[in-house]
Amino acid sequence: MPELITPQPLLIACGALGYLFGSVPFGIVFARIFGLGDLRQIGSGNIGATNVLRTGRKLAAFLTLVFDAGKAGFAVLSARAFAGEDAVQLAGLAAFFGHCFPIWLKFQGGKG
């Protein structure tokens, strides 16, 4: 565990923003953009890239995969730009929890 060097308000902000970045359900976003309907009613009902691929739209599945993977990276890089290593780790963990329990989907979402 890293030494806590980041001021507490900034640490809380990095965790909250990491969670919000992680909670964006890109599978649902791209399903809507591509006009695929409600992804939770298609195939397995999951919101991930594999279920988007089941719709037959390879580009939508690829974009879902890239953006789902990138949202944690974005949270980590954003925290690294403004805070210490302790905030970076918190932002990454919060993004993971945001992906698993997105606020936008009533805390039911990705598999992590």
PDB file of N, CA and C in Angstrom:
ATOM      1  N   MET A   1       0.852  -1.179   0.000  1.00  0.00           N
ATOM      2  CA  MET A   1       0.000   0.000   0.000  1.00  0.00           C
ATOM      3  C   MET A   1       0.891   1.234   0.000  1.00  0.00           C
ATOM      4  N   PRO A   2       0.587   2.175  -0.892  1.00  0.00           N
ATOM      5  CA  PRO A   2       1.436   3.357  -0.956  1.00  0.00           C
ATOM      6  C   PRO A   2       1.194   4.294   0.219  1.00  0.00           C
ATOM      7  N   GLU A   3       2.176   5.105   0.452  1.00  0.00           N
ATOM      8  CA  GLU A   3       2.039   6.136   1.471  1.00  0.00           C
ATOM      9  C   GLU A   3       1.001   7.149   0.990  1.00  0.00           C
ATOM     10  N   LEU A   4       0.128   7.598   1.893  1.00  0.00           N
ATOM     11  CA  LEU A   4      -0.903   8.570   1.534  1.00  0.00           C
ATOM     12  C   LEU A   4      -0.293   9.963   1.548  1.00  0.00           C
ATOM     13  N   ILE A   5      -0.035  10.492   0.351  1.00  0.00           N
ATOM     14  CA  ILE A   5       0.609  11.793   0.234  1.00  0.00           C
ATOM     15  C   ILE A   5      -0.308  12.844  -0.382  1.00  0.00           C
ATOM     16  N   THR A   6      -1.359  12.410  -1.054  1.00  0.00           N
ATOM     17  CA  THR A   6      -2.285  13.328  -1.713  1.00  0.00           C
ATOM     18  C   THR A   6      -3.243  13.903  -0.670  1.00  0.00           C
ATOM     19  N   PRO A   7      -3.507  15.202  -0.729  1.00  0.00           N
ATOM     20  CA  PRO A   7      -4.493  15.782   0.192  1.00  0.00           C
ATOM     21  C   PRO A   7      -5.842  15.068   0.070  1.00  0.00           C
ATOM     22  N   GLN A   8      -6.490  14.885   1.194  1.00  0.00           N
ATOM     23  CA  GLN A   8      -7.716  14.089   1.238  1.00  0.00           C
ATOM     24  C   GLN A   8      -8.802  14.565   0.270  1.00  0.00           C
ATOM     25  N   PRO A   9      -9.083  15.854   0.128  1.00  0.00           N
ATOM     26  CA  PRO A   9     -10.119  16.256  -0.837  1.00  0.00           C
ATOM     27  C   PRO A   9      -9.780  15.848  -2.272  1.00  0.00           C
ATOM     28  N   LEU A  10      -8.509  15.952  -2.648  1.00  0.00           N
ATOM     29  CA  LEU A  10      -8.102  15.541  -3.989  1.00  0.00           C
ATOM     30  C   LEU A  10      -8.172  14.029  -4.143  1.00  0.00           C
ATOM     31  N   LEU A  11      -7.848  13.316  -3.086  1.00  0.00           N
ATOM     32  CA  LEU A  11      -7.942  11.857  -3.098  1.00  0.00           C
ATOM     33  C   LEU A  11      -9.396  11.416  -3.293  1.00  0.00           C
ATOM     34  N   ILE A  12     -10.312  12.051  -2.595  1.00  0.00           N
ATOM     35  CA  ILE A  12     -11.736  11.742  -2.727  1.00  0.00           C
ATOM     36  C   ILE A  12     -12.216  12.073  -4.141  1.00  0.00           C
ATOM     37  N   ALA A  13     -11.770  13.210  -4.667  1.00  0.00           N
ATOM     38  CA  ALA A  13     -12.166  13.604  -6.023  1.00  0.00           C
ATOM     39  C   ALA A  13     -11.656  12.611  -7.059  1.00  0.00           C
ATOM     40  N   CYS A  14     -10.434  12.143  -6.905  1.00  0.00           N
ATOM     41  CA  CYS A  14      -9.880  11.163  -7.848  1.00  0.00           C
ATOM     42  C   CYS A  14     -10.652   9.844  -7.780  1.00  0.00           C
ATOM     43  N   GLY A  15     -11.025   9.435  -6.577  1.00  0.00           N
ATOM     44  CA  GLY A  15     -11.815   8.218  -6.437  1.00  0.00           C
ATOM     45  C   GLY A  15     -13.201   8.363  -7.050  1.00  0.00           C
ATOM     46  N   ALA A  16     -13.831   9.505  -6.808  1.00  0.00           N
ATOM     47  CA  ALA A  16     -15.174   9.738  -7.353  1.00  0.00           C
ATOM     48  C   ALA A  16     -15.146   9.819  -8.874  1.00  0.00           C
ATOM     49  N   LEU A  17     -14.173  10.541  -9.414  1.00  0.00           N
ATOM     50  CA  LEU A  17     -14.073  10.644 -10.869  1.00  0.00           C
ATOM     51  C   LEU A  17     -13.708   9.301 -11.497  1.00  0.00           C
ATOM     52  N   GLY A  18     -12.847   8.541 -10.836  1.00  0.00           N
ATOM     53  CA  GLY A  18     -12.514   7.199 -11.322  1.00  0.00           C
ATOM     54  C   GLY A  18     -13.750   6.320 -11.387  1.00  0.00           C
ATOM     55  N   TYR A  19     -14.583   6.400 -10.354  1.00  0.00           N
ATOM     56  CA  TYR A  19     -15.833   5.630 -10.345  1.00  0.00           C
ATOM     57  C   TYR A  19     -16.744   6.072 -11.484  1.00  0.00           C
ATOM     58  N   LEU A  20     -16.885   7.369 -11.670  1.00  0.00           N
ATOM     59  CA  LEU A  20     -17.766   7.872 -12.728  1.00  0.00           C
ATOM     60  C   LEU A  20     -17.253   7.503 -14.115  1.00  0.00           C
ATOM     61  N   PHE A  21     -15.936   7.593 -14.332  1.00  0.00           N
ATOM     62  CA  PHE A  21     -15.382   7.152 -15.616  1.00  0.00           C
ATOM     63  C   PHE A  21     -15.654   5.670 -15.825  1.00  0.00           C
ATOM     64  N   GLY A  22     -15.429   4.882 -14.796  1.00  0.00           N
ATOM     65  CA  GLY A  22     -15.616   3.437 -14.908  1.00  0.00           C
ATOM     66  C   GLY A  22     -17.059   3.019 -15.072  1.00  0.00           C
ATOM     67  N   SER A  23     -17.983   3.853 -14.639  1.00  0.00           N
ATOM     68  CA  SER A  23     -19.387   3.457 -14.673  1.00  0.00           C
ATOM     69  C   SER A  23     -20.081   3.749 -16.004  1.00  0.00           C
ATOM     70  N   VAL A  24     -19.377   4.345 -16.956  1.00  0.00           N
ATOM     71  CA  VAL A  24     -19.993   4.600 -18.260  1.00  0.00           C
ATOM     72  C   VAL A  24     -20.186   3.261 -18.981  1.00  0.00           C
ATOM     73  N   PRO A  25     -21.432   2.875 -19.278  1.00  0.00           N
ATOM     74  CA  PRO A  25     -21.693   1.581 -19.932  1.00  0.00           C
ATOM     75  C   PRO A  25     -21.545   1.694 -21.455  1.00  0.00           C
ATOM     76  N   PHE A  26     -20.323   1.579 -21.934  1.00  0.00           N
ATOM     77  CA  PHE A  26     -20.072   1.803 -23.350  1.00  0.00           C
ATOM     78  C   PHE A  26     -20.785   0.800 -24.244  1.00  0.00           C
ATOM     79  N   GLY A  27     -21.053  -0.407 -23.759  1.00  0.00           N
ATOM     80  CA  GLY A  27     -21.822  -1.356 -24.556  1.00  0.00           C
ATOM     81  C   GLY A  27     -23.199  -0.807 -24.879  1.00  0.00           C
ATOM     82  N   ILE A  28     -23.850  -0.238 -23.899  1.00  0.00           N
ATOM     83  CA  ILE A  28     -25.172   0.349 -24.111  1.00  0.00           C
ATOM     84  C   ILE A  28     -25.068   1.613 -24.955  1.00  0.00           C
ATOM     85  N   VAL A  29     -24.040   2.406 -24.713  1.00  0.00           N
ATOM     86  CA  VAL A  29     -23.850   3.635 -25.487  1.00  0.00           C
ATOM     87  C   VAL A  29     -23.706   3.302 -26.970  1.00  0.00           C
ATOM     88  N   PHE A  30     -22.824   2.372 -27.301  1.00  0.00           N
ATOM     89  CA  PHE A  30     -22.606   2.047 -28.714  1.00  0.00           C
ATOM     90  C   PHE A  30     -23.781   1.272 -29.306  1.00  0.00           C
ATOM     91  N   ALA A  31     -24.467   0.487 -28.508  1.00  0.00           N
ATOM     92  CA  ALA A  31     -25.669  -0.179 -29.019  1.00  0.00           C
ATOM     93  C   ALA A  31     -26.713   0.850 -29.435  1.00  0.00           C
ATOM     94  N   ARG A  32     -26.849   1.908 -28.670  1.00  0.00           N
ATOM     95  CA  ARG A  32     -27.794   2.970 -29.037  1.00  0.00           C
ATOM     96  C   ARG A  32     -27.321   3.750 -30.247  1.00  0.00           C
ATOM     97  N   ILE A  33     -26.037   4.069 -30.288  1.00  0.00           N
ATOM     98  CA  ILE A  33     -25.494   4.818 -31.432  1.00  0.00           C
ATOM     99  C   ILE A  33     -25.698   4.041 -32.729  1.00  0.00           C
ATOM    100  N   PHE A  34     -25.475   2.732 -32.675  1.00  0.00           N
ATOM    101  CA  PHE A  34     -25.601   1.896 -33.863  1.00  0.00           C
ATOM    102  C   PHE A  34     -27.025   1.390 -34.088  1.00  0.00           C
ATOM    103  N   GLY A  35     -27.969   1.797 -33.243  1.00  0.00           N
ATOM    104  CA  GLY A  35     -29.369   1.415 -33.410  1.00  0.00           C
ATOM    105  C   GLY A  35     -29.637  -0.059 -33.180  1.00  0.00           C
ATOM    106  N   LEU A  36     -28.962  -0.647 -32.211  1.00  0.00           N
ATOM    107  CA  LEU A  36     -29.093  -2.081 -31.955  1.00  0.00           C
ATOM    108  C   LEU A  36     -30.156  -2.412 -30.914  1.00  0.00           C
ATOM    109  N   GLY A  37     -30.772  -1.424 -30.337  1.00  0.00           N
ATOM    110  CA  GLY A  37     -31.787  -1.664 -29.311  1.00  0.00           C
ATOM    111  C   GLY A  37     -31.165  -1.764 -27.928  1.00  0.00           C
ATOM    112  N   ASP A  38     -31.960  -2.256 -26.989  1.00  0.00           N
ATOM    113  CA  ASP A  38     -31.502  -2.393 -25.606  1.00  0.00           C
ATOM    114  C   ASP A  38     -30.642  -3.636 -25.484  1.00  0.00           C
ATOM    115  N   LEU A  39     -29.371  -3.441 -25.248  1.00  0.00           N
ATOM    116  CA  LEU A  39     -28.403  -4.534 -25.187  1.00  0.00           C
ATOM    117  C   LEU A  39     -28.739  -5.545 -24.092  1.00  0.00           C
ATOM    118  N   ARG A  40     -29.409  -5.095 -23.041  1.00  0.00           N
ATOM    119  CA  ARG A  40     -29.755  -5.996 -21.939  1.00  0.00           C
ATOM    120  C   ARG A  40     -30.863  -6.964 -22.316  1.00  0.00           C
ATOM    121  N   GLN A  41     -31.511  -6.738 -23.462  1.00  0.00           N
ATOM    122  CA  GLN A  41     -32.580  -7.635 -23.941  1.00  0.00           C
ATOM    123  C   GLN A  41     -32.110  -8.520 -25.097  1.00  0.00           C
ATOM    124  N   ILE A  42     -30.820  -8.445 -25.425  1.00  0.00           N
ATOM    125  CA  ILE A  42     -30.254  -9.174 -26.561  1.00  0.00           C
ATOM    126  C   ILE A  42     -29.261 -10.207 -26.046  1.00  0.00           C
ATOM    127  N   GLY A  43     -29.234 -11.370 -26.659  1.00  0.00           N
ATOM    128  CA  GLY A  43     -28.224 -12.390 -26.349  1.00  0.00           C
ATOM    129  C   GLY A  43     -28.193 -12.759 -24.885  1.00  0.00           C
ATOM    130  N   SER A  44     -27.015 -12.597 -24.264  1.00  0.00           N
ATOM    131  CA  SER A  44     -26.837 -12.972 -22.863  1.00  0.00           C
ATOM    132  C   SER A  44     -27.400 -11.932 -21.902  1.00  0.00           C
ATOM    133  N   GLY A  45     -27.679 -10.742 -22.396  1.00  0.00           N
ATOM    134  CA  GLY A  45     -28.165  -9.671 -21.541  1.00  0.00           C
ATOM    135  C   GLY A  45     -27.063  -8.851 -20.907  1.00  0.00           C
ATOM    136  N   ASN A  46     -25.808  -9.264 -21.116  1.00  0.00           N
ATOM    137  CA  ASN A  46     -24.676  -8.503 -20.583  1.00  0.00           C
ATOM    138  C   ASN A  46     -24.448  -7.253 -21.422  1.00  0.00           C
ATOM    139  N   ILE A  47     -23.736  -6.288 -20.854  1.00  0.00           N
ATOM    140  CA  ILE A  47     -23.520  -5.021 -21.548  1.00  0.00           C
ATOM    141  C   ILE A  47     -22.131  -4.919 -22.143  1.00  0.00           C
ATOM    142  N   GLY A  48     -21.417  -6.026 -22.228  1.00  0.00           N
ATOM    143  CA  GLY A  48     -20.041  -6.003 -22.696  1.00  0.00           C
ATOM    144  C   GLY A  48     -19.892  -6.229 -24.189  1.00  0.00           C
ATOM    145  N   ALA A  49     -18.633  -6.202 -24.637  1.00  0.00           N
ATOM    146  CA  ALA A  49     -18.308  -6.294 -26.053  1.00  0.00           C
ATOM    147  C   ALA A  49     -18.744  -7.619 -26.680  1.00  0.00           C
ATOM    148  N   THR A  50     -18.664  -8.714 -25.928  1.00  0.00           N
ATOM    149  CA  THR A  50     -19.063 -10.006 -26.478  1.00  0.00           C
ATOM    150  C   THR A  50     -20.533 -10.015 -26.840  1.00  0.00           C
ATOM    151  N   ASN A  51     -21.355  -9.432 -26.006  1.00  0.00           N
ATOM    152  CA  ASN A  51     -22.781  -9.389 -26.315  1.00  0.00           C
ATOM    153  C   ASN A  51     -23.070  -8.411 -27.454  1.00  0.00           C
ATOM    154  N   VAL A  52     -22.315  -7.341 -27.535  1.00  0.00           N
ATOM    155  CA  VAL A  52     -22.460  -6.429 -28.675  1.00  0.00           C
ATOM    156  C   VAL A  52     -22.086  -7.168 -29.962  1.00  0.00           C
ATOM    157  N   LEU A  53     -21.056  -8.007 -29.907  1.00  0.00           N
ATOM    158  CA  LEU A  53     -20.648  -8.789 -31.070  1.00  0.00           C
ATOM    159  C   LEU A  53     -21.752  -9.745 -31.512  1.00  0.00           C
ATOM    160  N   ARG A  54     -22.526 -10.241 -30.581  1.00  0.00           N
ATOM    161  CA  ARG A  54     -23.640 -11.137 -30.928  1.00  0.00           C
ATOM    162  C   ARG A  54     -24.691 -10.456 -31.802  1.00  0.00           C
ATOM    163  N   THR A  55     -24.716  -9.134 -31.790  1.00  0.00           N
ATOM    164  CA  THR A  55     -25.662  -8.407 -32.637  1.00  0.00           C
ATOM    165  C   THR A  55     -25.207  -8.387 -34.086  1.00  0.00           C
ATOM    166  N   GLY A  56     -23.958  -8.787 -34.328  1.00  0.00           N
ATOM    167  CA  GLY A  56     -23.426  -8.808 -35.677  1.00  0.00           C
ATOM    168  C   GLY A  56     -22.690  -7.540 -36.070  1.00  0.00           C
ATOM    169  N   ARG A  57     -22.596  -6.590 -35.198  1.00  0.00           N
ATOM    170  CA  ARG A  57     -21.918  -5.326 -35.510  1.00  0.00           C
ATOM    171  C   ARG A  57     -20.514  -5.354 -34.927  1.00  0.00           C
ATOM    172  N   LYS A  58     -19.561  -5.752 -35.756  1.00  0.00           N
ATOM    173  CA  LYS A  58     -18.178  -5.896 -35.306  1.00  0.00           C
ATOM    174  C   LYS A  58     -17.561  -4.562 -34.888  1.00  0.00           C
ATOM    175  N   LEU A  59     -17.881  -3.490 -35.604  1.00  0.00           N
ATOM    176  CA  LEU A  59     -17.325  -2.187 -35.243  1.00  0.00           C
ATOM    177  C   LEU A  59     -17.836  -1.746 -33.873  1.00  0.00           C
ATOM    178  N   ALA A  60     -19.114  -1.946 -33.615  1.00  0.00           N
ATOM    179  CA  ALA A  60     -19.677  -1.578 -32.312  1.00  0.00           C
ATOM    180  C   ALA A  60     -19.029  -2.404 -31.199  1.00  0.00           C
ATOM    181  N   ALA A  61     -18.799  -3.684 -31.441  1.00  0.00           N
ATOM    182  CA  ALA A  61     -18.160  -4.544 -30.448  1.00  0.00           C
ATOM    183  C   ALA A  61     -16.718  -4.103 -30.204  1.00  0.00           C
ATOM    184  N   PHE A  62     -16.003  -3.780 -31.279  1.00  0.00           N
ATOM    185  CA  PHE A  62     -14.619  -3.324 -31.146  1.00  0.00           C
ATOM    186  C   PHE A  62     -14.543  -2.026 -30.351  1.00  0.00           C
ATOM    187  N   LEU A  63     -15.415  -1.086 -30.680  1.00  0.00           N
ATOM    188  CA  LEU A  63     -15.427   0.190 -29.957  1.00  0.00           C
ATOM    189  C   LEU A  63     -15.780  -0.008 -28.486  1.00  0.00           C
ATOM    190  N   THR A  64     -16.718  -0.899 -28.214  1.00  0.00           N
ATOM    191  CA  THR A  64     -17.075  -1.200 -26.823  1.00  0.00           C
ATOM    192  C   THR A  64     -15.877  -1.758 -26.070  1.00  0.00           C
ATOM    193  N   LEU A  65     -15.163  -2.675 -26.687  1.00  0.00           N
ATOM    194  CA  LEU A  65     -13.988  -3.275 -26.058  1.00  0.00           C
ATOM    195  C   LEU A  65     -12.916  -2.221 -25.780  1.00  0.00           C
ATOM    196  N   VAL A  66     -12.629  -1.399 -26.766  1.00  0.00           N
ATOM    197  CA  VAL A  66     -11.580  -0.384 -26.619  1.00  0.00           C
ATOM    198  C   VAL A  66     -11.967   0.643 -25.559  1.00  0.00           C
ATOM    199  N   PHE A  67     -13.199   1.126 -25.608  1.00  0.00           N
ATOM    200  CA  PHE A  67     -13.611   2.154 -24.654  1.00  0.00           C
ATOM    201  C   PHE A  67     -13.768   1.589 -23.245  1.00  0.00           C
ATOM    202  N   ASP A  68     -14.253   0.352 -23.111  1.00  0.00           N
ATOM    203  CA  ASP A  68     -14.348  -0.258 -21.782  1.00  0.00           C
ATOM    204  C   ASP A  68     -12.961  -0.440 -21.174  1.00  0.00           C
ATOM    205  N   ALA A  69     -12.007  -0.864 -21.986  1.00  0.00           N
ATOM    206  CA  ALA A  69     -10.638  -1.022 -21.482  1.00  0.00           C
ATOM    207  C   ALA A  69     -10.003   0.335 -21.206  1.00  0.00           C
ATOM    208  N   GLY A  70     -10.308   1.300 -22.035  1.00  0.00           N
ATOM    209  CA  GLY A  70      -9.683   2.603 -21.916  1.00  0.00           C
ATOM    210  C   GLY A  70     -10.188   3.467 -20.784  1.00  0.00           C
ATOM    211  N   LYS A  71     -11.407   3.196 -20.299  1.00  0.00           N
ATOM    212  CA  LYS A  71     -11.944   4.084 -19.269  1.00  0.00           C
ATOM    213  C   LYS A  71     -11.156   3.995 -17.963  1.00  0.00           C
ATOM    214  N   ALA A  72     -10.652   2.833 -17.616  1.00  0.00           N
ATOM    215  CA  ALA A  72      -9.804   2.726 -16.419  1.00  0.00           C
ATOM    216  C   ALA A  72      -8.462   3.397 -16.669  1.00  0.00           C
ATOM    217  N   GLY A  73      -7.929   3.217 -17.867  1.00  0.00           N
ATOM    218  CA  GLY A  73      -6.680   3.883 -18.218  1.00  0.00           C
ATOM    219  C   GLY A  73      -6.816   5.393 -18.168  1.00  0.00           C
ATOM    220  N   PHE A  74      -7.947   5.894 -18.637  1.00  0.00           N
ATOM    221  CA  PHE A  74      -8.197   7.331 -18.593  1.00  0.00           C
ATOM    222  C   PHE A  74      -8.272   7.831 -17.149  1.00  0.00           C
ATOM    223  N   ALA A  75      -8.936   7.067 -16.290  1.00  0.00           N
ATOM    224  CA  ALA A  75      -9.032   7.448 -14.875  1.00  0.00           C
ATOM    225  C   ALA A  75      -7.657   7.480 -14.224  1.00  0.00           C
ATOM    226  N   VAL A  76      -6.850   6.480 -14.524  1.00  0.00           N
ATOM    227  CA  VAL A  76      -5.512   6.391 -13.936  1.00  0.00           C
ATOM    228  C   VAL A  76      -4.618   7.515 -14.444  1.00  0.00           C
ATOM    229  N   LEU A  77      -4.626   7.753 -15.743  1.00  0.00           N
ATOM    230  CA  LEU A  77      -3.779   8.807 -16.302  1.00  0.00           C
ATOM    231  C   LEU A  77      -4.220  10.189 -15.844  1.00  0.00           C
ATOM    232  N   SER A  78      -5.518  10.383 -15.692  1.00  0.00           N
ATOM    233  CA  SER A  78      -6.020  11.663 -15.188  1.00  0.00           C
ATOM    234  C   SER A  78      -5.561  11.897 -13.752  1.00  0.00           C
ATOM    235  N   ALA A  79      -5.659  10.867 -12.930  1.00  0.00           N
ATOM    236  CA  ALA A  79      -5.215  11.001 -11.543  1.00  0.00           C
ATOM    237  C   ALA A  79      -3.708  11.232 -11.475  1.00  0.00           C
ATOM    238  N   ARG A  80      -2.967  10.557 -12.341  1.00  0.00           N
ATOM    239  CA  ARG A  80      -1.508  10.718 -12.342  1.00  0.00           C
ATOM    240  C   ARG A  80      -1.112  12.139 -12.715  1.00  0.00           C
ATOM    241  N   ALA A  81      -1.907  12.784 -13.542  1.00  0.00           N
ATOM    242  CA  ALA A  81      -1.592  14.148 -13.969  1.00  0.00           C
ATOM    243  C   ALA A  81      -1.788  15.166 -12.850  1.00  0.00           C
ATOM    244  N   PHE A  82      -2.668  14.859 -11.906  1.00  0.00           N
ATOM    245  CA  PHE A  82      -3.024  15.853 -10.892  1.00  0.00           C
ATOM    246  C   PHE A  82      -2.687  15.463  -9.456  1.00  0.00           C
ATOM    247  N   ALA A  83      -2.301  14.225  -9.215  1.00  0.00           N
ATOM    248  CA  ALA A  83      -2.126  13.780  -7.830  1.00  0.00           C
ATOM    249  C   ALA A  83      -0.995  12.757  -7.740  1.00  0.00           C
ATOM    250  N   GLY A  84      -0.824  12.212  -6.541  1.00  0.00           N
ATOM    251  CA  GLY A  84       0.229  11.249  -6.285  1.00  0.00           C
ATOM    252  C   GLY A  84      -0.176   9.828  -6.627  1.00  0.00           C
ATOM    253  N   GLU A  85       0.766   8.928  -6.419  1.00  0.00           N
ATOM    254  CA  GLU A  85       0.556   7.512  -6.753  1.00  0.00           C
ATOM    255  C   GLU A  85      -0.579   6.890  -5.948  1.00  0.00           C
ATOM    256  N   ASP A  86      -0.824   7.390  -4.745  1.00  0.00           N
ATOM    257  CA  ASP A  86      -1.930   6.866  -3.949  1.00  0.00           C
ATOM    258  C   ASP A  86      -3.267   7.149  -4.630  1.00  0.00           C
ATOM    259  N   ALA A  87      -3.419   8.324  -5.206  1.00  0.00           N
ATOM    260  CA  ALA A  87      -4.652   8.681  -5.912  1.00  0.00           C
ATOM    261  C   ALA A  87      -4.790   7.896  -7.206  1.00  0.00           C
ATOM    262  N   VAL A  88      -3.662   7.597  -7.835  1.00  0.00           N
ATOM    263  CA  VAL A  88      -3.679   6.812  -9.070  1.00  0.00           C
ATOM    264  C   VAL A  88      -4.250   5.427  -8.801  1.00  0.00           C
ATOM    265  N   GLN A  89      -3.789   4.794  -7.756  1.00  0.00           N
ATOM    266  CA  GLN A  89      -4.277   3.458  -7.421  1.00  0.00           C
ATOM    267  C   GLN A  89      -5.746   3.492  -7.019  1.00  0.00           C
ATOM    268  N   LEU A  90      -6.131   4.508  -6.283  1.00  0.00           N
ATOM    269  CA  LEU A  90      -7.535   4.647  -5.894  1.00  0.00           C
ATOM    270  C   LEU A  90      -8.422   4.864  -7.114  1.00  0.00           C
ATOM    271  N   ALA A  91      -7.979   5.694  -8.051  1.00  0.00           N
ATOM    272  CA  ALA A  91      -8.764   5.954  -9.261  1.00  0.00           C
ATOM    273  C   ALA A  91      -8.943   4.676 -10.076  1.00  0.00           C
ATOM    274  N   GLY A  92      -7.906   3.870 -10.190  1.00  0.00           N
ATOM    275  CA  GLY A  92      -8.005   2.603 -10.919  1.00  0.00           C
ATOM    276  C   GLY A  92      -8.968   1.633 -10.249  1.00  0.00           C
ATOM    277  N   LEU A  93      -8.877   1.524  -8.940  1.00  0.00           N
ATOM    278  CA  LEU A  93      -9.788   0.641  -8.207  1.00  0.00           C
ATOM    279  C   LEU A  93     -11.223   1.138  -8.300  1.00  0.00           C
ATOM    280  N   ALA A  94     -11.405   2.444  -8.187  1.00  0.00           N
ATOM    281  CA  ALA A  94     -12.746   3.012  -8.284  1.00  0.00           C
ATOM    282  C   ALA A  94     -13.330   2.812  -9.676  1.00  0.00           C
ATOM    283  N   ALA A  95     -12.501   2.907 -10.722  1.00  0.00           N
ATOM    284  CA  ALA A  95     -12.973   2.662 -12.084  1.00  0.00           C
ATOM    285  C   ALA A  95     -13.430   1.215 -12.242  1.00  0.00           C
ATOM    286  N   PHE A  96     -12.700   0.290 -11.637  1.00  0.00           N
ATOM    287  CA  PHE A  96     -13.098  -1.119 -11.661  1.00  0.00           C
ATOM    288  C   PHE A  96     -14.463  -1.303 -10.992  1.00  0.00           C
ATOM    289  N   PHE A  97     -14.646  -0.709  -9.827  1.00  0.00           N
ATOM    290  CA  PHE A  97     -15.941  -0.814  -9.141  1.00  0.00           C
ATOM    291  C   PHE A  97     -17.043  -0.109  -9.924  1.00  0.00           C
ATOM    292  N   GLY A  98     -16.714   0.992 -10.578  1.00  0.00           N
ATOM    293  CA  GLY A  98     -17.691   1.673 -11.420  1.00  0.00           C
ATOM    294  C   GLY A  98     -18.132   0.805 -12.580  1.00  0.00           C
ATOM    295  N   HIS A  99     -17.190   0.052 -13.152  1.00  0.00           N
ATOM    296  CA  HIS A  99     -17.521  -0.855 -14.250  1.00  0.00           C
ATOM    297  C   HIS A  99     -18.419  -1.994 -13.762  1.00  0.00           C
ATOM    298  N   CYS A 100     -18.126  -2.507 -12.595  1.00  0.00           N
ATOM    299  CA  CYS A 100     -18.915  -3.630 -12.056  1.00  0.00           C
ATOM    300  C   CYS A 100     -20.279  -3.189 -11.531  1.00  0.00           C
ATOM    301  N   PHE A 101     -20.342  -2.002 -10.975  1.00  0.00           N
ATOM    302  CA  PHE A 101     -21.572  -1.507 -10.353  1.00  0.00           C
ATOM    303  C   PHE A 101     -21.877  -0.081 -10.814  1.00  0.00           C
ATOM    304  N   PRO A 102     -22.254   0.095 -12.097  1.00  0.00           N
ATOM    305  CA  PRO A 102     -22.457   1.464 -12.613  1.00  0.00           C
ATOM    306  C   PRO A 102     -23.707   2.122 -12.046  1.00  0.00           C
ATOM    307  N   ILE A 103     -23.540   3.346 -11.624  1.00  0.00           N
ATOM    308  CA  ILE A 103     -24.657   4.092 -11.049  1.00  0.00           C
ATOM    309  C   ILE A 103     -25.763   4.289 -12.078  1.00  0.00           C
ATOM    310  N   TRP A 104     -25.392   4.415 -13.359  1.00  0.00           N
ATOM    311  CA  TRP A 104     -26.359   4.689 -14.422  1.00  0.00           C
ATOM    312  C   TRP A 104     -27.284   3.500 -14.676  1.00  0.00           C
ATOM    313  N   LEU A 105     -26.878   2.306 -14.235  1.00  0.00           N
ATOM    314  CA  LEU A 105     -27.678   1.094 -14.456  1.00  0.00           C
ATOM    315  C   LEU A 105     -28.133   0.482 -13.139  1.00  0.00           C
ATOM    316  N   LYS A 106     -28.374   1.323 -12.157  1.00  0.00           N
ATOM    317  CA  LYS A 106     -28.853   0.888 -10.839  1.00  0.00           C
ATOM    318  C   LYS A 106     -27.888  -0.130 -10.209  1.00  0.00           C
ATOM    319  N   PHE A 107     -26.586   0.120 -10.385  1.00  0.00           N
ATOM    320  CA  PHE A 107     -25.512  -0.671  -9.783  1.00  0.00           C
ATOM    321  C   PHE A 107     -25.479  -2.114 -10.272  1.00  0.00           C
ATOM    322  N   GLN A 108     -25.985  -2.381 -11.479  1.00  0.00           N
ATOM    323  CA  GLN A 108     -25.905  -3.704 -12.100  1.00  0.00           C
ATOM    324  C   GLN A 108     -25.292  -3.526 -13.469  1.00  0.00           C
ATOM    325  N   GLY A 109     -24.146  -4.141 -13.707  1.00  0.00           N
ATOM    326  CA  GLY A 109     -23.513  -3.871 -14.991  1.00  0.00           C
ATOM    327  C   GLY A 109     -22.476  -4.881 -15.386  1.00  0.00           C
ATOM    328  N   GLY A 110     -21.249  -4.410 -15.591  1.00  0.00           N
ATOM    329  CA  GLY A 110     -20.172  -5.240 -16.111  1.00  0.00           C
ATOM    330  C   GLY A 110     -19.737  -6.330 -15.155  1.00  0.00           C
ATOM    331  N   LYS A 111     -18.988  -7.257 -15.702  1.00  0.00           N
ATOM    332  CA  LYS A 111     -18.487  -8.386 -14.908  1.00  0.00           C
ATOM    333  C   LYS A 111     -17.122  -8.109 -14.289  1.00  0.00           C
ATOM    334  N   GLY A 112     -16.490  -7.017 -14.685  1.00  0.00           N
ATOM    335  CA  GLY A 112     -15.160  -6.702 -14.147  1.00  0.00           C
ATOM    336  C   GLY A 112     -14.122  -7.487 -14.873  1.00  0.00           C
TER     337      GLY A 112
END
